[in-house]
């Protein structure tokens, strides 16, 4: 093969590769969209949607200051026939995956508290390898999510609002108590997860 022919063959392969890449970038989302439309729609009342919250720094003009406020970030759909406990676990598992690098968030129990109603106890568990601050890589421990004013506030908003579901109209809990490794969370520097939260 002459150098000219080799060059032409290489150019054809390069053009072909570019074409295939552009085609794939276009066609794959179209196929996925079509596949999504083929799935049967949920029956009326077949699923319920829960909001997962995040936080954002927002200027509050009437107070003339910036404040970190909770904001809806995404929704999850859960089978409406599930028990309340399983719906809470679905919210906990989604929070773990989307915001906390798979750290365990467990429903430790549901209690009926006089003059409050139904209260969930949510236990934030560490991974097995955790032996203390710095014993696991960054953000593989709740310790990292509790650190700093901004980080602690962000973690507080995500957990409080997502478990309380202020916009949800269906049967839900009336309050939440957060535990860390099985023990009630006290007054820590940067997070506000202590006591009964309503």
XYZ file of N, CA and C in Angstrom:
594
model
N 0.853 -1.170 0.000
C 0.000 0.000 0.000
C 0.902 1.237 0.000
N 0.583 2.146 -0.875
C 1.384 3.364 -0.969
C 1.007 4.302 0.166
N 1.884 5.245 0.476
C 1.570 6.199 1.543
C 0.276 6.967 1.272
N 0.000 7.290 -0.003
C -1.215 8.032 -0.338
C -2.449 7.185 -0.050
N -2.403 5.907 -0.470
C -3.541 5.022 -0.209
C -3.735 4.803 1.292
N -2.628 4.659 1.989
C -2.704 4.478 3.444
C -3.366 5.699 4.098
N -2.983 6.891 3.621
C -3.566 8.122 4.145
C -5.069 8.170 3.864
N -5.474 7.812 2.624
C -6.902 7.823 2.264
C -7.690 6.830 3.124
N -7.131 5.664 3.340
C -7.804 4.656 4.160
C -7.957 5.160 5.591
N -6.914 5.771 6.112
C -6.973 6.313 7.470
C -8.017 7.421 7.563
N -8.087 8.277 6.549
C -9.067 9.369 6.540
C -10.489 8.821 6.489
N -10.700 7.777 5.671
C -12.034 7.182 5.585
C -12.439 6.606 6.938
N -11.489 5.942 7.615
C -11.786 5.379 8.928
C -12.096 6.489 9.931
N -11.347 7.582 9.860
C -11.570 8.696 10.773
C -12.942 9.315 10.531
N -13.290 9.542 9.252
C -14.607 10.100 8.931
C -15.712 9.153 9.389
N -15.491 7.871 9.132
C -16.479 6.878 9.541
C -16.644 6.881 11.061
N -15.530 6.941 11.780
C -15.594 6.964 13.245
C -16.340 8.198 13.751
N -16.085 9.348 13.122
C -16.799 10.564 13.511
C -18.293 10.425 13.244
N -18.620 9.845 12.067
C -20.023 9.644 11.723
C -20.700 8.725 12.738
N -20.046 7.621 13.058
C -20.620 6.666 14.012
C -20.817 7.330 15.372
N -19.844 8.106 15.805
C -19.950 8.791 17.093
C -21.127 9.760 17.097
N -21.239 10.591 16.050
C -22.348 11.545 15.978
C -23.685 10.821 15.896
N -23.720 9.751 15.114
C -24.946 8.982 14.969
C -25.353 8.385 16.313
N -24.382 7.823 17.026
C -24.667 7.195 18.319
C -25.155 8.230 19.332
N -24.526 9.404 19.335
C -24.925 10.457 20.266
C -26.368 10.880 20.004
N -26.786 10.846 18.751
C -28.153 11.224 18.408
C -29.141 10.079 18.620
N -28.804 8.898 18.143
C -29.771 7.804 18.101
C -30.005 7.153 19.463
N -28.983 7.057 20.302
C -29.160 6.385 21.598
C -30.204 7.097 22.460
N -30.135 8.434 22.629
C -31.197 9.081 23.413
C -32.590 8.900 22.796
N -32.669 8.906 21.454
C -33.964 8.709 20.795
C -34.508 7.321 21.109
N -33.647 6.300 21.015
C -34.082 4.937 21.324
C -34.498 4.807 22.785
N -33.740 5.423 23.674
C -34.102 5.371 25.091
C -35.436 6.058 25.345
N -35.656 7.180 24.678
C -36.915 7.894 24.827
C -38.072 7.040 24.332
N -37.894 6.392 23.195
C -38.940 5.516 22.663
C -39.206 4.359 23.613
N -38.153 3.793 24.167
C -38.316 2.677 25.102
C -39.083 3.125 26.339
N -38.807 4.356 26.816
C -39.521 4.856 27.989
C -41.006 5.005 27.695
N -41.338 5.422 26.496
C -42.741 5.615 26.152
C -43.473 4.294 25.985
N -42.735 3.216 25.739
C -43.369 1.918 25.565
C -43.821 1.311 26.880
N -43.221 1.730 27.974
C -43.608 1.153 29.255
C -45.017 1.614 29.598
N -45.768 0.720 30.172
C -47.159 1.026 30.499
C -47.205 2.118 31.560
N -48.075 3.105 31.382
C -48.182 4.142 32.405
C -48.712 3.554 33.702
N -48.317 4.143 34.803
C -48.786 3.666 36.107
C -50.287 3.880 36.214
N -50.945 2.953 36.845
C -52.377 3.105 37.061
C -52.595 4.317 37.949
N -53.759 4.914 37.795
C -54.096 6.067 38.627
C -53.936 5.684 40.095
N -53.155 6.403 40.818
C -52.921 6.083 42.218
C -51.909 4.972 42.415
N -51.249 4.514 41.342
C -50.299 3.412 41.434
C -48.970 3.808 42.041
N -48.605 5.064 41.934
C -47.350 5.529 42.519
C -47.587 6.847 43.249
N -46.714 7.105 44.178
C -46.700 8.402 44.851
C -45.316 8.998 44.639
N -45.259 10.320 44.646
C -43.992 11.004 44.405
C -43.546 11.710 45.682
N -42.280 11.492 45.993
C -41.678 12.158 47.138
C -40.579 13.082 46.640
N -40.431 14.211 47.303
C -39.428 15.201 46.921
C -38.179 15.018 47.765
N -37.038 15.037 47.097
C -35.752 15.066 47.793
C -35.269 16.508 47.732
N -34.851 17.022 48.847
C -34.476 18.431 48.949
C -32.968 18.606 48.951
N -32.553 19.786 48.555
C -31.169 20.207 48.650
C -31.204 21.580 49.321
N -30.176 22.379 49.126
C -30.206 23.732 49.682
C -29.532 24.689 48.711
N -29.849 25.959 48.879
C -29.294 26.984 47.996
C -29.155 28.277 48.793
N -28.079 28.993 48.534
C -27.922 30.321 49.123
C -28.835 31.269 48.362
N -29.682 31.970 49.087
C -30.683 32.834 48.476
C -30.689 34.179 49.177
N -30.814 35.248 48.387
C -30.923 36.583 48.968
C -32.372 36.822 49.367
N -32.586 37.130 50.623
C -33.924 37.424 51.132
C -34.052 38.939 51.253
N -34.725 39.542 50.273
C -34.796 41.000 50.184
C -35.460 41.618 51.409
N -36.522 40.984 51.920
C -37.217 41.576 53.065
C -36.367 41.570 54.330
N -35.384 40.675 54.398
C -34.475 40.632 55.549
C -33.106 41.231 55.214
N -32.893 41.547 53.933
C -31.648 42.126 53.441
C -30.424 41.277 53.804
N -30.541 39.961 53.571
C -29.409 39.076 53.837
C -29.510 37.810 52.994
N -28.363 37.145 52.892
C -28.319 35.846 52.223
C -28.532 34.768 53.268
N -29.282 33.756 52.881
C -29.524 32.637 53.783
C -29.559 31.359 52.951
N -29.095 30.276 53.551
C -29.193 28.977 52.900
C -30.572 28.420 53.206
N -31.329 28.138 52.151
C -32.701 27.666 52.319
C -32.872 26.318 51.624
N -33.789 25.481 52.135
C -34.057 24.213 51.455
C -34.824 24.455 50.162
N -34.482 23.683 49.136
C -35.173 23.764 47.849
C -35.412 22.354 47.320
N -36.557 22.131 46.665
C -36.779 20.829 46.037
C -35.709 20.580 44.977
N -35.146 19.387 44.961
C -34.075 19.075 44.022
C -34.498 18.037 42.991
N -35.173 16.991 43.413
C -35.625 15.932 42.509
C -36.770 15.191 43.174
N -37.478 14.395 42.379
C -38.547 13.578 42.939
C -38.268 12.111 42.657
N -38.819 11.268 43.507
C -38.749 9.829 43.291
C -40.178 9.304 43.285
N -40.414 8.266 42.511
C -41.723 7.618 42.475
C -41.646 6.321 43.250
N -42.642 6.095 44.078
C -42.686 4.913 44.931
C -44.064 4.279 44.769
N -44.103 2.979 44.747
C -45.361 2.243 44.642
C -46.274 2.639 45.804
N -47.473 3.088 45.480
C -48.381 3.578 46.523
C -48.888 2.471 47.439
N -48.766 1.209 47.013
C -49.257 0.115 47.857
C -48.264 -0.277 48.955
N -47.059 0.290 48.921
C -46.069 -0.031 49.957
C -46.520 0.497 51.315
N -46.045 -0.151 52.362
C -46.329 0.327 53.717
C -45.597 1.646 53.946
N -46.021 2.369 54.954
C -45.356 3.627 55.297
C -43.877 3.393 55.581
N -43.567 2.313 56.284
C -42.168 2.001 56.599
C -41.340 1.846 55.327
N -41.881 1.135 54.345
C -41.134 0.913 53.096
C -41.001 2.197 52.286
N -41.982 3.077 52.374
C -41.878 4.371 51.692
C -40.771 5.209 52.329
N -40.689 5.184 53.653
C -39.626 5.920 54.351
C -38.264 5.345 53.974
N -38.169 4.019 53.905
C -36.911 3.371 53.507
C -36.545 3.763 52.075
N -37.536 3.883 51.190
C -37.262 4.302 49.806
C -36.678 5.714 49.775
N -37.219 6.611 50.598
C -36.669 7.970 50.689
C -35.243 7.906 51.238
N -35.034 7.122 52.294
C -33.702 6.999 52.906
C -32.687 6.452 51.907
N -33.056 5.403 51.187
C -32.140 4.808 50.210
C -31.815 5.783 49.084
N -32.810 6.548 48.644
C -32.577 7.531 47.579
C -31.647 8.639 48.056
N -31.849 9.115 49.276
C -30.949 10.133 49.829
C -29.523 9.605 49.901
N -29.380 8.371 50.342
C -28.060 7.752 50.451
C -27.350 7.741 49.106
N -28.062 7.319 48.073
C -27.461 7.193 46.736
C -27.181 8.555 46.113
N -28.161 9.461 46.159
C -28.037 10.731 45.440
C -27.172 11.774 46.145
N -27.114 11.741 47.467
C -26.449 12.834 48.179
C -25.313 12.419 49.109
N -25.294 11.167 49.548
C -24.368 10.798 50.615
C -23.493 9.586 50.290
N -23.130 9.422 49.030
C -22.158 8.390 48.615
C -22.443 7.000 49.162
N -23.700 6.649 49.273
C -24.061 5.306 49.700
C -23.957 5.055 51.193
N -23.755 6.091 51.985
C -23.731 5.902 53.445
C -25.097 5.403 53.919
N -25.085 4.534 54.904
C -26.327 3.914 55.371
C -27.211 4.902 56.123
N -28.469 4.941 55.697
C -29.505 5.707 56.387
C -30.609 4.699 56.679
N -30.802 4.384 57.948
C -31.723 3.310 58.313
C -32.907 3.833 59.115
N -34.059 3.238 58.859
C -35.233 3.515 59.682
C -35.104 2.662 60.934
N -34.824 3.298 62.063
C -34.635 2.569 63.320
C -35.961 2.247 63.995
N -37.021 2.952 63.617
C -38.327 2.669 64.190
C -39.307 3.799 63.977
N -40.569 3.488 64.222
C -41.647 4.473 64.189
C -42.310 4.465 65.555
N -42.483 5.627 66.137
C -43.082 5.741 67.462
C -44.246 6.718 67.408
N -45.274 6.440 68.184
C -46.365 7.390 68.344
C -46.071 8.216 69.594
N -45.911 9.508 69.389
C -45.579 10.423 70.484
C -46.813 11.277 70.776
N -47.276 11.295 72.051
C -48.451 12.102 72.388
C -48.269 13.561 71.968
N -49.333 14.148 71.480
C -49.390 15.543 71.048
C -48.500 15.853 69.848
N -47.847 14.839 69.285
C -47.045 15.036 68.079
C -47.603 14.160 66.969
N -47.702 12.880 67.232
C -48.163 11.930 66.229
C -47.086 10.904 65.946
N -46.979 10.502 64.707
C -46.042 9.457 64.310
C -44.657 10.053 64.055
N -43.661 9.511 64.739
C -42.287 10.029 64.645
C -41.363 8.911 64.172
N -40.575 9.207 63.146
C -39.591 8.240 62.637
C -38.257 8.472 63.327
N -37.599 7.381 63.692
C -36.221 7.457 64.181
C -35.322 7.022 63.030
N -34.469 7.934 62.583
C -33.593 7.698 61.438
C -32.157 7.616 61.935
N -31.510 6.489 61.660
C -30.147 6.240 62.140
C -29.149 6.389 60.994
N -28.207 7.299 61.164
C -27.135 7.521 60.189
C -25.962 6.635 60.593
N -25.694 5.620 59.808
C -24.672 4.630 60.129
C -23.413 4.844 59.296
N -22.273 4.563 59.879
C -20.998 4.629 59.163
C -20.727 3.293 58.464
N -19.823 3.330 57.492
C -19.389 2.102 56.826
C -18.519 1.296 57.787
N -18.412 -0.008 57.532
C -17.646 -0.892 58.427
C -16.204 -0.446 58.617
N -15.595 0.100 57.566
C -14.179 0.480 57.630
C -13.936 1.722 58.490
N -14.979 2.442 58.849
C -14.827 3.683 59.608
C -14.314 3.399 61.021
N -13.220 4.062 61.375
C -12.637 3.930 62.720
C -12.502 5.284 63.408
N -12.924 6.328 62.730
C -12.806 7.679 63.254
C -12.480 8.627 62.113
N -12.509 9.939 62.373
C -12.207 10.912 61.324
C -10.879 10.600 60.633
N -10.898 10.601 59.307
C -9.689 10.350 58.524
C -9.403 8.883 58.261
N -10.213 7.977 58.788
C -9.942 6.545 58.604
C -10.460 6.003 57.275
N -11.297 6.759 56.590
C -11.800 6.371 55.269
C -11.610 7.563 54.331
N -11.649 7.341 53.007
C -11.476 8.461 52.074
C -12.529 9.557 52.293
N -12.234 10.737 51.783
C -13.137 11.883 51.929
C -14.545 11.550 51.464
N -15.499 12.030 52.193
C -16.924 11.879 51.921
C -17.370 10.425 51.820
N -16.678 9.563 52.570
C -17.114 8.181 52.754
C -17.537 7.981 54.208
N -17.736 9.102 54.901
C -18.124 9.094 56.308
C -19.069 10.264 56.560
N -19.997 10.079 57.483
C -20.879 11.183 57.860
C -20.081 12.347 58.428
N -18.950 12.057 59.019
C -18.096 13.096 59.596
C -17.848 14.219 58.581
N -17.548 13.850 57.335
C -17.264 14.861 56.311
C -18.506 15.683 55.959
N -19.673 15.056 55.972
C -20.905 15.774 55.636
C -21.370 16.683 56.772
N -20.851 16.457 57.977
C -21.209 17.288 59.124
C -20.262 18.476 59.292
N -19.163 18.516 58.552
C -18.120 19.521 58.767
C -18.428 20.842 58.074
N -18.029 21.922 58.709
C -18.126 23.262 58.141
C -19.544 23.800 58.200
N -19.658 25.105 58.282
C -20.983 25.725 58.359
C -21.811 25.436 57.121
N -21.222 25.610 55.935
C -21.969 25.386 54.693
C -22.326 23.913 54.523
N -21.360 23.034 54.738
C -21.607 21.601 54.581
C -22.615 21.078 55.582
N -22.492 21.505 56.826
C -23.429 21.068 57.854
C -24.840 21.565 57.602
N -24.950 22.813 57.150
C -26.270 23.369 56.836
C -26.894 22.632 55.665
N -26.088 22.352 54.648
C -26.571 21.621 53.473
C -27.082 20.236 53.884
N -26.303 19.515 54.672
C -26.698 18.187 55.149
C -27.975 18.273 55.982
N -28.061 19.272 56.846
C -29.250 19.466 57.675
C -30.492 19.638 56.816
N -30.427 20.523 55.817
C -31.592 20.766 54.956
C -31.997 19.516 54.184
N -31.022 18.814 53.623
C -31.336 17.605 52.850
C -32.092 16.605 53.719
N -31.563 16.311 54.891
C -32.159 15.280 55.741
C -33.499 15.717 56.343
N -33.546 16.893 56.915
C -34.783 17.340 57.574
C -35.943 17.428 56.592
N -35.754 18.184 55.523
C -36.862 18.425 54.593
C -37.267 17.159 53.850
N -36.279 16.354 53.455
C -36.603 15.147 52.693
C -37.373 14.137 53.532
N -37.078 14.056 54.825
C -37.840 13.134 55.664
C -39.180 13.721 56.103
N -39.269 15.009 56.303
C -40.540 15.606 56.727
C -41.534 15.764 55.573
N -41.050 15.859 54.331
C -41.917 15.967 53.150
C -43.005 17.033 53.325
N -42.619 18.308 53.479
C -43.609 19.351 53.767
C -44.669 19.547 52.680
N -44.381 19.169 51.445
C -45.344 19.370 50.358
C -46.203 18.141 50.087
N -45.935 17.037 50.760
C -46.657 15.792 50.496
C -47.970 15.771 51.271
N -49.065 15.449 50.579
C -50.388 15.486 51.199
C -50.872 14.137 51.728
N -50.205 13.066 51.372
C -50.652 11.742 51.799
C -50.257 11.439 53.233
N -50.610 10.236 53.712
C -50.234 9.830 55.070
C -48.710 9.800 55.219
N -48.214 10.470 56.234
C -46.765 10.570 56.416
C -46.462 10.783 57.887
N -45.200 10.830 58.216
C -44.787 11.035 59.602
C -45.026 12.489 60.023
N -45.134 12.682 61.327
C -45.343 14.027 61.872
C -44.061 14.634 62.423
N -43.030 13.820 62.547
C -41.761 14.304 63.071
C -40.671 13.276 62.851
N -39.440 13.699 63.111
C -38.296 12.808 62.918
C -37.263 13.067 64.010
N -36.635 11.998 64.460
C -35.509 12.080 65.393
C -34.329 11.413 64.702
N -33.211 12.125 64.609
C -32.022 11.575 63.957
C -31.067 10.989 64.985
N -30.536 9.837 64.650
C -29.529 9.160 65.457
C -28.250 9.069 64.635
N -27.123 9.036 65.323
C -25.844 8.789 64.660
C -25.241 7.564 65.320
N -25.099 6.507 64.549
C -24.574 5.235 65.041
C -25.347 4.758 66.274
N -26.660 4.893 66.190
C -27.529 4.372 67.237
C -27.781 5.300 68.407
N -27.090 6.430 68.463
C -27.232 7.367 69.585
C -27.874 8.671 69.106
N -28.725 9.294 69.940
C -29.333 10.569 69.538
C -28.263 11.616 69.211
N -28.516 12.369 68.165
C -27.586 13.440 67.788
C -27.788 14.601 68.750
N -26.704 15.078 69.315
C -26.764 16.200 70.246
C -26.559 17.515 69.515
N -26.226 18.541 70.269
C -25.955 19.849 69.674
C -24.521 19.862 69.185
N -24.371 19.671 67.881
C -23.051 19.678 67.268
C -22.832 21.022 66.603
N -21.587 21.314 66.275
C -21.237 22.644 65.773
C -21.984 23.074 64.515
N -22.046 22.223 63.498
C -22.503 22.699 62.192
C -23.806 22.097 61.699
N -24.338 21.104 62.382
C -25.597 20.513 61.941
C -26.675 20.768 62.985
N -27.899 20.819 62.532
C -29.052 21.041 63.413
C -30.010 19.865 63.247
N -29.604 18.729 63.796
C -30.402 17.509 63.681
C -30.751 16.935 65.049
N -30.613 17.733 66.094
C -30.844 17.223 67.439
C -32.326 17.289 67.813
N -32.725 16.358 68.664
C -34.079 16.363 69.218
C -35.154 15.991 68.218
N -36.384 16.227 68.633
C -37.544 15.961 67.790
C -37.720 17.112 66.812
N -37.722 16.797 65.537
C -37.854 17.819 64.490
C -39.216 17.645 63.840
N -39.963 18.753 63.781
C -41.314 18.708 63.186
C -41.455 19.711 62.077
